[in-house]
Amino acid sequence: MVLTGPKIELERFRRECIRVQRDDPTGLPSLDFEALVPMPLEIVATIRDDSDEALKAASAATGYEDWYDWSVAHWGTEDNAHAYSGRLIGDTIFDCVFATAWSAPEPVLEVLAARYPALSGAVLASELLLGECLIGEIRNGAFTSARAACDRQVDMLINAFDQPGRIGELSAQALIEAIGSPLPGQAAGASASVPARLSQILAALARRTSRRLARTLWFERGVLDLSAQLADGASARDLREQALAQVDQAADEVVYLLTDDRMRTQLDRKIVAMVTTCLCTEAMWADADLGVLPLCRSIVEHAVLAFRDEDELWAWAALAMYRPGLILDLSDADTLKQGILDYAERLHAQLAAYLSDDRREQGVGVPTLDRAAA
């Protein structure tokens, strides 16, 4: 969550809402949902007392017989915020991250927006087990949100808080800029769709980062969007022909990704996505002067191959053997896995070389804000 507004209002929010939670043994300040939506004493009693008498008393006072039902209804999640970290960026931006049980605390955010109408900001949530992500807006005393399937770049924007260098600060500033700029045709009080808002955020972030990181983030967006189209049944041949008819960087990237069957199977798409994630991480580290660690092989092994059965690997190998320059040792499953990891490392090198060929020098730039939002 990133909030901005007058310094005095940010200070009031922090003073009232960032505090030690009830019964927290650590004594460390955190975002406290009870500062916004207090839990009634009759409900608090059911946390340690689940007797019939306590449940009946809670039900009579609130309509909810225990803490779980009350919390889900009034906080949108069963527990208070935890794993909290927060910081000020200058005098007018407050940036924080926290975890919840299962879902985003939307009822709490609605109260926050109404209580501090001078504040505006963005809320990003990733609910991996539910397979969803959320982008919300706090503006003019109201909270609105939109959901979509989990998106790697939403995760990146959330996790940027803990990344080295200035990417966390730059991401917070990009979120503030994007949320403060309604998209063309967006109705008052409505929330933009996740893809439209995410493209707007990326455009704002790209203007603040190095050319290498901006280029890699837009490329990753193209990988994710193309993967989604193929997963939905779009024809790779049709997509390639459509891209060949256009003359811009995004179209060039589609052609490149579809060449040599780089995106043919679901496993291929997962490998490309993870390799691109590695490239983005390396670009962030380069911005922070941390050098480069060999991530690719380990990430593909643990994030892709660990979740694939052997039949899928053998099926991939049967198709991949016909790709130019690819030779696989099919002696056994372990040897095949090593061959796939070798392929991922070569793909990493190919994509890094492709991205280093900066086509903007030829007059082709990253998408404009209007084009990205469209």
Short mmCIF file of C-alpha atoms in Angstrom, two decimals, residues 13-371:
data_model
loop_
_atom_site.label_atom_id
_atom_site.label_comp_id
_atom_site.label_asym_id
_atom_site.label_seq_id
_atom_site.Cartn_x
_atom_site.Cartn_y
_atom_site.Cartn_z
CA PHE A 13 -2.79 8.23 9.64
CA ARG A 14 0.50 6.86 10.94
CA ARG A 15 -0.17 8.02 14.50
CA GLU A 16 -3.64 6.46 14.59
CA CYS A 17 -3.19 3.30 12.52
CA ILE A 18 0.44 2.20 12.83
CA ARG A 19 0.62 0.91 16.39
CA VAL A 20 1.22 -2.20 18.49
CA GLN A 21 -1.65 -4.62 17.97
CA ARG A 22 -3.63 -6.04 20.86
CA ASP A 23 -1.86 -9.01 22.49
CA ASP A 24 1.13 -8.75 20.13
CA PRO A 25 4.06 -10.18 22.13
CA THR A 26 6.68 -8.52 19.89
CA GLY A 27 5.67 -5.00 20.89
CA LEU A 28 6.48 -3.81 17.36
CA PRO A 29 4.26 -1.29 15.56
CA SER A 30 2.19 -2.59 12.64
CA LEU A 31 -0.78 -1.58 10.58
CA ASP A 32 -3.63 -2.37 12.96
CA PHE A 33 -7.02 -3.15 11.43
CA GLU A 34 -8.61 -2.49 14.81
CA ALA A 35 -7.60 1.16 14.54
CA LEU A 36 -9.99 1.37 11.59
CA VAL A 37 -12.58 -1.32 12.32
CA PRO A 38 -12.46 -2.18 16.05
CA MET A 39 -13.38 -5.72 17.08
CA PRO A 40 -16.25 -5.68 19.65
CA LEU A 41 -15.37 -6.94 23.12
CA GLU A 42 -17.93 -9.75 22.83
CA ILE A 43 -16.10 -10.99 19.72
CA VAL A 44 -12.68 -10.57 21.32
CA ALA A 45 -13.85 -12.86 24.14
CA THR A 46 -14.44 -15.74 21.68
CA ILE A 47 -10.76 -15.79 20.68
CA ARG A 48 -9.91 -17.64 23.90
CA ASP A 49 -13.39 -18.78 24.98
CA ASP A 50 -15.46 -20.85 22.57
CA SER A 51 -18.03 -21.91 25.13
CA ASP A 52 -21.72 -21.79 24.22
CA GLU A 53 -22.21 -18.91 26.62
CA ALA A 54 -19.49 -16.80 24.93
CA LEU A 55 -20.74 -17.60 21.44
CA LYS A 56 -24.32 -16.72 22.34
CA ALA A 57 -23.24 -13.45 23.92
CA ALA A 58 -21.25 -12.55 20.79
CA SER A 59 -24.15 -13.45 18.52
CA ALA A 60 -26.62 -11.41 20.56
CA ALA A 61 -24.37 -8.33 20.52
CA THR A 62 -23.07 -8.43 16.96
CA GLY A 63 -24.92 -11.03 14.90
CA TYR A 64 -21.69 -13.05 14.62
CA GLU A 65 -20.98 -15.84 17.06
CA ASP A 66 -17.18 -15.93 16.89
CA TRP A 67 -14.08 -13.97 15.89
CA TYR A 68 -13.63 -15.80 12.58
CA ASP A 69 -17.02 -14.97 11.09
CA TRP A 70 -16.83 -11.38 12.35
CA SER A 71 -13.31 -10.83 10.97
CA VAL A 72 -14.10 -12.19 7.52
CA ALA A 73 -17.20 -9.98 7.33
CA HIS A 74 -15.63 -6.76 8.68
CA TRP A 75 -11.97 -7.05 7.69
CA GLY A 76 -12.24 -9.22 4.59
CA THR A 77 -9.72 -11.63 6.07
CA GLU A 78 -9.57 -13.74 9.22
CA ASP A 79 -6.58 -12.13 10.95
CA ASN A 80 -5.02 -8.74 11.53
CA ALA A 81 -2.11 -7.53 9.39
CA HIS A 82 1.25 -9.20 10.03
CA ALA A 83 4.80 -9.22 8.60
CA TYR A 84 4.52 -5.44 8.34
CA SER A 85 7.21 -3.03 7.15
CA GLY A 86 6.70 0.66 6.43
CA ARG A 87 8.66 3.78 5.54
CA LEU A 88 8.30 7.41 4.53
CA ILE A 89 9.57 8.58 1.15
CA GLY A 90 10.13 12.29 1.58
CA ASP A 91 7.36 14.04 3.48
CA THR A 92 4.37 13.08 1.37
CA ILE A 93 4.61 9.36 0.48
CA PHE A 94 4.08 6.48 2.89
CA ASP A 95 4.98 3.02 1.56
CA CYS A 96 4.29 -0.25 3.37
CA VAL A 97 3.91 -3.99 2.87
CA PHE A 98 2.06 -6.49 5.03
CA ALA A 99 0.58 -9.96 4.88
CA THR A 100 -2.96 -11.13 5.55
CA ALA A 101 -4.70 -14.50 5.77
CA TRP A 102 -5.93 -15.39 2.27
CA SER A 103 -7.32 -12.16 0.90
CA ALA A 104 -6.95 -8.38 0.79
CA PRO A 105 -8.64 -6.47 3.65
CA GLU A 106 -11.00 -4.53 1.38
CA PRO A 107 -13.56 -3.52 4.08
CA VAL A 108 -10.72 -2.05 6.13
CA LEU A 109 -9.41 -0.15 3.10
CA GLU A 110 -12.87 1.30 2.47
CA VAL A 111 -12.91 2.70 6.00
CA LEU A 112 -9.34 3.99 5.63
CA ALA A 113 -10.26 5.89 2.45
CA ALA A 114 -13.36 7.42 4.07
CA ARG A 115 -11.57 8.43 7.28
CA TYR A 116 -8.63 10.08 5.51
CA PRO A 117 -10.20 11.65 2.38
CA ALA A 118 -7.18 13.91 1.83
CA LEU A 119 -5.03 10.82 1.18
CA SER A 120 -4.85 8.94 -2.09
CA GLY A 121 -2.85 5.94 -3.14
CA ALA A 122 -2.61 2.42 -4.47
CA VAL A 123 -3.03 -1.06 -3.03
CA LEU A 124 -1.56 -4.12 -4.71
CA ALA A 125 -2.28 -7.63 -3.48
CA SER A 126 -1.23 -11.05 -4.70
CA GLU A 127 -3.18 -14.07 -3.50
CA LEU A 128 -1.15 -16.96 -4.86
CA LEU A 129 -3.19 -19.81 -3.37
CA LEU A 130 -6.40 -18.29 -4.72
CA GLY A 131 -4.76 -17.56 -8.07
CA GLU A 132 -5.75 -13.87 -7.99
CA CYS A 133 -4.20 -10.44 -7.81
CA LEU A 134 -5.75 -7.08 -7.01
CA ILE A 135 -5.01 -3.47 -7.85
CA GLY A 136 -6.94 -0.97 -5.78
CA GLU A 137 -7.21 2.81 -5.72
CA ILE A 138 -7.75 5.14 -2.76
CA ARG A 139 -9.03 8.48 -3.96
CA ASN A 140 -11.58 11.12 -2.95
CA GLY A 141 -12.57 9.24 0.18
CA ALA A 142 -13.35 5.96 -1.61
CA PHE A 143 -11.60 2.65 -2.23
CA THR A 144 -12.20 0.80 -5.50
CA SER A 145 -10.47 -2.30 -6.83
CA ALA A 146 -10.21 -4.70 -9.73
CA ARG A 147 -9.09 -8.33 -9.77
CA ALA A 148 -7.42 -10.57 -12.31
CA ALA A 149 -5.46 -13.81 -12.44
CA CYS A 150 -2.11 -13.75 -10.64
CA ASP A 151 0.44 -11.65 -12.48
CA ARG A 152 4.19 -11.86 -12.03
CA GLN A 153 4.58 -8.09 -12.45
CA VAL A 154 2.12 -7.33 -9.66
CA ASP A 155 4.29 -9.57 -7.47
CA MET A 156 7.36 -7.67 -8.65
CA LEU A 157 5.85 -4.31 -7.67
CA ILE A 158 4.95 -5.66 -4.23
CA ASN A 159 8.34 -7.28 -3.67
CA ALA A 160 10.19 -4.18 -4.87
CA PHE A 161 9.80 -2.84 -1.32
CA ASP A 162 12.53 -5.23 -0.13
CA GLN A 163 14.79 -5.08 -3.19
CA PRO A 164 18.21 -3.42 -2.96
CA GLY A 165 18.83 -0.05 -4.51
CA ARG A 166 16.14 2.50 -5.33
CA ILE A 167 13.65 0.23 -7.11
CA GLY A 168 11.31 0.23 -4.10
CA GLU A 169 11.21 4.03 -3.91
CA LEU A 170 10.82 4.34 -7.69
CA SER A 171 8.01 1.78 -7.71
CA ALA A 172 6.15 3.69 -4.99
CA GLN A 173 6.47 6.92 -6.96
CA ALA A 174 5.26 5.18 -10.13
CA LEU A 175 2.23 3.82 -8.30
CA ILE A 176 1.33 7.28 -7.03
CA GLU A 177 1.68 8.79 -10.51
CA ALA A 178 -0.37 6.08 -12.19
CA ILE A 179 -3.20 6.02 -9.66
CA GLY A 180 -3.40 9.80 -9.83
CA SER A 181 -3.98 9.67 -13.60
CA PRO A 182 -7.40 8.22 -14.54
CA LEU A 183 -7.40 6.40 -17.86
CA PRO A 184 -9.30 7.85 -20.83
CA GLY A 185 -12.95 6.87 -20.58
CA GLN A 186 -12.69 5.77 -16.95
CA ALA A 187 -15.90 6.65 -15.12
CA ALA A 188 -15.74 8.63 -11.90
CA GLY A 189 -15.50 6.29 -8.93
CA ALA A 190 -14.65 3.29 -11.10
CA SER A 191 -11.45 1.29 -10.92
CA ALA A 192 -9.41 0.62 -14.04
CA SER A 193 -8.93 -2.99 -15.08
CA VAL A 194 -5.79 -4.70 -13.81
CA PRO A 195 -4.12 -4.93 -17.28
CA ALA A 196 -4.83 -1.27 -18.11
CA ARG A 197 -3.67 0.01 -14.73
CA LEU A 198 -0.61 -2.26 -14.72
CA SER A 199 0.50 -0.95 -18.10
CA GLN A 200 0.12 2.58 -16.82
CA ILE A 201 2.20 1.76 -13.73
CA LEU A 202 4.92 0.17 -15.87
CA ALA A 203 5.05 3.22 -18.11
CA ALA A 204 5.52 5.45 -15.04
CA LEU A 205 8.19 3.11 -13.66
CA ALA A 206 10.01 2.88 -17.00
CA ARG A 207 10.46 6.65 -17.02
CA ARG A 208 12.28 6.42 -13.68
CA THR A 209 14.56 3.40 -14.14
CA SER A 210 17.59 2.60 -16.24
CA ARG A 211 17.08 1.91 -19.93
CA ARG A 212 18.10 -1.71 -19.35
CA LEU A 213 15.51 -2.33 -16.64
CA ALA A 214 12.76 -0.47 -18.51
CA ARG A 215 13.46 -2.52 -21.65
CA THR A 216 13.43 -5.78 -19.68
CA LEU A 217 10.20 -4.97 -17.83
CA TRP A 218 8.36 -4.20 -21.09
CA PHE A 219 9.75 -7.39 -22.61
CA GLU A 220 8.49 -9.37 -19.61
CA ARG A 221 5.06 -7.78 -20.06
CA GLY A 222 5.08 -9.00 -23.66
CA VAL A 223 6.07 -12.52 -22.58
CA LEU A 224 3.26 -12.69 -20.03
CA ASP A 225 0.63 -11.34 -22.43
CA LEU A 226 1.72 -13.62 -25.27
CA SER A 227 1.72 -16.63 -22.93
CA ALA A 228 -1.83 -15.81 -21.87
CA GLN A 229 -2.98 -15.55 -25.49
CA LEU A 230 -1.45 -18.91 -26.38
CA ALA A 231 -2.88 -20.53 -23.25
CA ASP A 232 -6.33 -19.25 -24.27
CA GLY A 233 -6.02 -21.06 -27.60
CA ALA A 234 -4.70 -18.36 -29.93
CA SER A 235 -2.76 -19.67 -32.92
CA ALA A 236 0.97 -19.02 -32.80
CA ARG A 237 0.96 -18.77 -36.60
CA ASP A 238 -1.80 -16.15 -36.61
CA LEU A 239 -0.10 -14.14 -33.89
CA ARG A 240 3.17 -14.21 -35.78
CA GLU A 241 1.53 -13.08 -39.03
CA GLN A 242 -0.25 -10.24 -37.23
CA ALA A 243 3.03 -9.14 -35.69
CA LEU A 244 4.84 -9.26 -39.03
CA ALA A 245 2.27 -6.82 -40.41
CA GLN A 246 3.20 -4.25 -37.75
CA VAL A 247 6.36 -2.20 -37.36
CA ASP A 248 7.11 -1.60 -33.70
CA GLN A 249 9.13 -3.08 -30.90
CA ALA A 250 6.25 -5.05 -29.36
CA ALA A 251 5.53 -6.75 -32.68
CA ASP A 252 9.22 -7.51 -33.18
CA GLU A 253 9.28 -9.18 -29.77
CA VAL A 254 6.29 -11.38 -30.62
CA VAL A 255 8.03 -12.57 -33.77
CA TYR A 256 11.25 -13.22 -31.87
CA LEU A 257 9.49 -15.18 -29.10
CA LEU A 258 7.60 -17.35 -31.56
CA THR A 259 10.70 -18.11 -33.66
CA ASP A 260 12.24 -21.58 -33.19
CA ASP A 261 9.19 -22.69 -31.17
CA ARG A 262 10.36 -20.79 -28.09
CA MET A 263 6.75 -20.57 -26.84
CA ARG A 264 5.29 -23.76 -28.30
CA THR A 265 4.30 -25.73 -25.20
CA GLN A 266 3.17 -24.82 -21.71
CA LEU A 267 6.58 -25.90 -20.41
CA ASP A 268 8.29 -23.63 -22.96
CA ARG A 269 6.19 -20.70 -21.79
CA LYS A 270 7.06 -21.36 -18.15
CA ILE A 271 10.77 -21.56 -18.99
CA VAL A 272 10.67 -18.31 -20.97
CA ALA A 273 8.78 -16.58 -18.14
CA MET A 274 11.27 -17.71 -15.50
CA VAL A 275 14.26 -16.78 -17.65
CA THR A 276 12.73 -13.33 -18.17
CA THR A 277 12.22 -13.02 -14.41
CA CYS A 278 15.93 -13.72 -13.99
CA LEU A 279 16.77 -11.00 -16.51
CA CYS A 280 14.58 -8.48 -14.65
CA THR A 281 16.21 -9.38 -11.34
CA GLU A 282 19.65 -9.03 -12.87
CA ALA A 283 18.71 -5.60 -14.26
CA MET A 284 17.54 -4.49 -10.80
CA TRP A 285 20.77 -5.73 -9.26
CA ALA A 286 22.78 -3.93 -11.92
CA ASP A 287 20.99 -0.70 -11.00
CA ALA A 288 22.01 -1.32 -7.38
CA ASP A 289 25.64 -2.08 -8.38
CA LEU A 290 25.40 -5.62 -6.97
CA GLY A 291 26.80 -7.42 -9.97
CA VAL A 292 25.16 -10.56 -11.39
CA LEU A 293 24.72 -13.97 -9.79
CA PRO A 294 23.98 -17.13 -11.84
CA LEU A 295 20.25 -17.41 -11.07
CA CYS A 296 18.81 -18.93 -14.20
CA ARG A 297 19.56 -22.63 -13.75
CA SER A 298 18.50 -22.72 -10.11
CA ILE A 299 15.25 -20.79 -10.66
CA VAL A 300 14.15 -22.90 -13.62
CA GLU A 301 14.96 -26.08 -11.72
CA HIS A 302 13.04 -25.15 -8.58
CA ALA A 303 10.23 -23.02 -10.03
CA VAL A 304 9.52 -25.00 -13.22
CA LEU A 305 10.93 -28.52 -13.37
CA ALA A 306 10.05 -29.35 -9.77
CA PHE A 307 6.36 -29.06 -10.68
CA ARG A 308 6.46 -31.08 -13.93
CA ASP A 309 6.00 -34.83 -14.19
CA GLU A 310 8.33 -36.93 -16.32
CA ASP A 311 5.74 -37.54 -19.03
CA GLU A 312 5.55 -33.81 -19.74
CA LEU A 313 9.35 -33.58 -19.89
CA TRP A 314 9.60 -36.46 -22.34
CA ALA A 315 6.83 -34.97 -24.48
CA TRP A 316 8.67 -31.65 -24.54
CA ALA A 317 11.91 -33.38 -25.53
CA ALA A 318 10.22 -35.21 -28.42
CA LEU A 319 9.19 -31.86 -29.93
CA ALA A 320 12.26 -29.86 -28.95
CA MET A 321 14.71 -32.25 -30.61
CA TYR A 322 13.74 -30.74 -33.96
CA ARG A 323 14.75 -27.22 -32.98
CA PRO A 324 17.88 -25.77 -34.61
CA GLY A 325 21.05 -26.38 -32.63
CA LEU A 326 19.37 -28.28 -29.79
CA ILE A 327 20.76 -31.68 -28.86
CA LEU A 328 19.39 -33.59 -25.85
CA ASP A 329 20.75 -36.68 -24.13
CA LEU A 330 17.72 -38.91 -23.55
CA SER A 331 19.48 -41.59 -21.53
CA ASP A 332 17.25 -41.13 -18.48
CA ALA A 333 15.00 -38.60 -16.75
CA ASP A 334 17.77 -36.98 -14.71
CA THR A 335 19.94 -36.48 -17.78
CA LEU A 336 16.96 -35.03 -19.64
CA LYS A 337 16.38 -32.52 -16.82
CA GLN A 338 19.99 -31.40 -17.05
CA GLY A 339 19.54 -30.97 -20.79
CA ILE A 340 16.48 -28.79 -20.22
CA LEU A 341 18.45 -26.68 -17.75
CA ASP A 342 21.24 -26.34 -20.33
CA TYR A 343 18.59 -25.18 -22.81
CA ALA A 344 17.30 -22.62 -20.29
CA GLU A 345 20.80 -21.22 -19.83
CA ARG A 346 21.26 -20.89 -23.59
CA LEU A 347 17.86 -19.22 -23.84
CA HIS A 348 18.92 -16.81 -21.10
CA ALA A 349 21.99 -15.86 -23.10
CA GLN A 350 19.91 -15.44 -26.28
CA LEU A 351 17.34 -13.21 -24.61
CA ALA A 352 20.03 -11.13 -22.89
CA ALA A 353 21.72 -10.57 -26.24
CA TYR A 354 18.41 -9.69 -27.89
CA LEU A 355 17.54 -7.16 -25.18
CA SER A 356 20.99 -5.57 -25.35
CA ASP A 357 20.34 -4.73 -29.01
CA ASP A 358 18.66 -1.42 -28.15
CA ARG A 359 16.20 -0.81 -30.97
CA ARG A 360 15.32 2.62 -29.65
CA GLU A 361 18.45 3.86 -31.40
CA GLN A 362 16.66 2.87 -34.63
CA GLY A 363 13.63 5.01 -33.77
CA VAL A 364 11.52 2.32 -32.05
CA GLY A 365 10.75 3.21 -28.43
CA VAL A 366 8.98 1.62 -25.50
CA PRO A 367 5.17 1.97 -25.70
CA THR A 368 3.81 5.41 -24.98
CA LEU A 369 1.46 5.78 -22.03
CA ASP A 370 -1.62 5.94 -24.30
CA ARG A 371 -0.52 2.92 -26.31
#
